[in-house]
CSV table of C-alpha atoms in Angstrom, one decimal:
chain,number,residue,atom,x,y,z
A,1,UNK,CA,104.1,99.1,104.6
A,2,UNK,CA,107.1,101.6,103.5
A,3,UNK,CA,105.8,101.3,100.1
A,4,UNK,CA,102.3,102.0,100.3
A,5,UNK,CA,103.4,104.9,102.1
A,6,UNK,CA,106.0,106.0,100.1
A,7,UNK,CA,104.9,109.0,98.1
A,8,UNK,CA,107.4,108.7,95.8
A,9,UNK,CA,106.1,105.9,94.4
A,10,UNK,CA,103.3,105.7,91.7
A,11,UNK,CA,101.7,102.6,93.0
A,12,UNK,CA,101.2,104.2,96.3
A,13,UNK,CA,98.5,106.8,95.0
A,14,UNK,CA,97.1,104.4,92.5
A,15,UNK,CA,97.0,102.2,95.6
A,16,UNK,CA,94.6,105.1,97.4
A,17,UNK,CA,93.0,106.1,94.7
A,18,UNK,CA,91.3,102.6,93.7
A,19,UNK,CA,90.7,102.2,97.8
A,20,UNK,CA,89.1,106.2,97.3
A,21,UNK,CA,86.8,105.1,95.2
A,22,UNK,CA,85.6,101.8,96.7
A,23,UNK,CA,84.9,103.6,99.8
A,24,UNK,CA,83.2,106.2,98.2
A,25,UNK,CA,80.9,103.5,96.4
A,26,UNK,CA,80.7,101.7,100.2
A,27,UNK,CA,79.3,104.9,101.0
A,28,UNK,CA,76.6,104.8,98.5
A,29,UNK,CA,75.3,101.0,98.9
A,30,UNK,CA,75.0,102.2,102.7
A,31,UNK,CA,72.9,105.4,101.7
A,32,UNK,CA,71.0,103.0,99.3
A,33,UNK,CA,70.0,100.0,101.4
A,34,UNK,CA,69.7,101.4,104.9
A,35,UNK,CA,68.7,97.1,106.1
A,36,UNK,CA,72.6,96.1,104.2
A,37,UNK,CA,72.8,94.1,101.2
A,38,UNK,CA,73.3,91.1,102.8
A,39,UNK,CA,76.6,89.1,104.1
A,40,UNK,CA,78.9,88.5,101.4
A,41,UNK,CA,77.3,90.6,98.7
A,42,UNK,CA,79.2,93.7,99.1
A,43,UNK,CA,81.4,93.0,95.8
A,44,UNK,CA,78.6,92.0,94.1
A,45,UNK,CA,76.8,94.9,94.3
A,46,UNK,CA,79.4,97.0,94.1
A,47,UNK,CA,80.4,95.8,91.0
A,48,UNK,CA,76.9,97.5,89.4
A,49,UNK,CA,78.5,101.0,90.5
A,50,UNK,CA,81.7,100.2,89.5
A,51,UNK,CA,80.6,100.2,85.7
A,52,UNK,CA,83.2,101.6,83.6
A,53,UNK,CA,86.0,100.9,85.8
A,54,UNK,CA,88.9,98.1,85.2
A,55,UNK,CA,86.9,94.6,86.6
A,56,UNK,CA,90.0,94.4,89.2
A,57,UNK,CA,89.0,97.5,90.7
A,58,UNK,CA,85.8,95.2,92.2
A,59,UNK,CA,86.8,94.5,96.1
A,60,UNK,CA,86.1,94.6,99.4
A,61,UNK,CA,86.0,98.0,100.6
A,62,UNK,CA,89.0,98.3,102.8
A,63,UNK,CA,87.3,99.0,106.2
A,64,UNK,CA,86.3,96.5,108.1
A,65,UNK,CA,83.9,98.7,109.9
A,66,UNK,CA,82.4,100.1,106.4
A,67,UNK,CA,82.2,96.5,105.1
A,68,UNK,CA,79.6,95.4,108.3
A,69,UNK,CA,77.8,98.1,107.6
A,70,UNK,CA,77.4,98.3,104.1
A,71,UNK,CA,76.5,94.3,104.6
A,72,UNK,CA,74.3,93.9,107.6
A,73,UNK,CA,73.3,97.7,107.9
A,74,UNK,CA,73.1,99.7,110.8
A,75,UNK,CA,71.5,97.6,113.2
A,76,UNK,CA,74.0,94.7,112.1
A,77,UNK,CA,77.1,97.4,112.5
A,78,UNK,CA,75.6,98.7,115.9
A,79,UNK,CA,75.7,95.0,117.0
A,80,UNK,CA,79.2,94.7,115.7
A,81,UNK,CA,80.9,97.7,117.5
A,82,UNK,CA,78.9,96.9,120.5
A,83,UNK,CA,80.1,93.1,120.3
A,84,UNK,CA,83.7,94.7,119.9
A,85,UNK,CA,83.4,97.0,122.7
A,86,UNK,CA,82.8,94.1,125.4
A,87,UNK,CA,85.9,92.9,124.7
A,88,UNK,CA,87.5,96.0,125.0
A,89,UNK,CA,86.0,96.1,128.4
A,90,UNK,CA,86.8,92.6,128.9
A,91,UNK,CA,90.4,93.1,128.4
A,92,UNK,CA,91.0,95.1,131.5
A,93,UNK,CA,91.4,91.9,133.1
A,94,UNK,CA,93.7,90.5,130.4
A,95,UNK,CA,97.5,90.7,130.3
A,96,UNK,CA,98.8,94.0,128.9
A,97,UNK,CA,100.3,92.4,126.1
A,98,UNK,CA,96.6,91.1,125.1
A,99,UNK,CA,95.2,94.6,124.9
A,100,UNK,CA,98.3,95.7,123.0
A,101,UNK,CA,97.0,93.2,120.5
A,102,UNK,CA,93.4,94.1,120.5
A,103,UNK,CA,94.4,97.5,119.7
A,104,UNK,CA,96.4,96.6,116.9
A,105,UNK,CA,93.1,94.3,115.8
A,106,UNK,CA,90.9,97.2,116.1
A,107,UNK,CA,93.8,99.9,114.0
A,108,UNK,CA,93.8,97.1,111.6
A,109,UNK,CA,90.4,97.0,111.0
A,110,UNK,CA,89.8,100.4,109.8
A,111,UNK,CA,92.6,99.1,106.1
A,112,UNK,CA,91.7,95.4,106.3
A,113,UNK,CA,88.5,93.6,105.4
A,114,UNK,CA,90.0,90.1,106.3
A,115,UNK,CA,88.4,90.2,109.9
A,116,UNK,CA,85.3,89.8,108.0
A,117,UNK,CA,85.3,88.1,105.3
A,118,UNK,CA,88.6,85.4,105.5
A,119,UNK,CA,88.3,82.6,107.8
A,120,UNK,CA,92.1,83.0,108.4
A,121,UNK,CA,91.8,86.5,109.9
A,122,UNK,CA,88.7,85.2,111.3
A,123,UNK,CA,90.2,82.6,113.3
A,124,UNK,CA,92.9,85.0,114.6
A,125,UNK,CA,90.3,87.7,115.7
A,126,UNK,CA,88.5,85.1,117.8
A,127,UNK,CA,91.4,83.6,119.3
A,128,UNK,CA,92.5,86.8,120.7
A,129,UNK,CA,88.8,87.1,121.6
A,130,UNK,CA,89.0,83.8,123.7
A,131,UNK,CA,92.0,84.5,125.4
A,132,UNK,CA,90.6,87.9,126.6
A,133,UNK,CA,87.3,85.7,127.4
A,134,UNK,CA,89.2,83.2,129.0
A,135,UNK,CA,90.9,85.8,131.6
A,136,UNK,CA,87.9,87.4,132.1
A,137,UNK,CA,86.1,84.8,133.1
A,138,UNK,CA,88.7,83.3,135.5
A,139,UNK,CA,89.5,86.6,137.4
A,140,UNK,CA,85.6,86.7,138.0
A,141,UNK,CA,85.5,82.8,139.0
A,142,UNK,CA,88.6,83.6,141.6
A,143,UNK,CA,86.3,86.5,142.9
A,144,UNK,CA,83.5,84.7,143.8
């Protein structure tokens, strides 16, 4: 972390520059295909606007939240954040310590793509998912 933030440091604005310009080119597939361009195509089309760049500039756009909707569209990002948002209701009924990390989920999904598109971080996400499920549901099973 210290040394992507370090201004000092060249790599640090090449760093946000390359993650500048994918966004910006996130920005334009959403703008140009309104329904997404499908799940797991994002690099390939963004790898037609990136013409003229270095090939290892072609990645995931940074932004978990950019990445479902450039993907799936709006519709698909609507669902998402809606999805999302039950847990963060849900989680009221969770230890604190659970919502701590379900804020640190949601902070990391606006520089991270992995909650999307690596089974890893996928498997993490949905764990802490099921634990605040799992609380949820068993405060409303002692209630009733």
């Amino acid at each position: 972390v210290i040394d992507r933030l370090n201004p000092m440091l060249a790599t640090t604005w090449e760093s946000w520059q390359v993650r500048s310009v994918v966004i910006g080119k996130s920005f334009d597939l959403i703008r140009d295909n309104l329904l997404g361009v499908g799940i797991g195509n994002f690099v390939i089309d963004v790898a037609y606007l990136l013409t003229g760049y270095p090939v290892w500039i072609v990645e995931p756009v940074h932004n978990t939240f950019l990445l479902v909707w450039s993907e799936i569209g709006i519709a698909g990002f609507l669902a998402f954040v809606i999805f999302l948002f039950s847990f963060w209701k849900m989680s009221k009924t969770a230890p604190l310590f659970l919502r701590y990390i379900l804020i640190a989920l949601f902070v990391t999904m606006l520089f991270d793509h992995g909650f999307w598109d690596m089974r890893q971080s996928q498997m993490i996400m949905f764990l802490i998912f099921g634990l605040i499920g799992a609380f949820y549901a068993n405060k409303n099973f002692i209630k009733s």
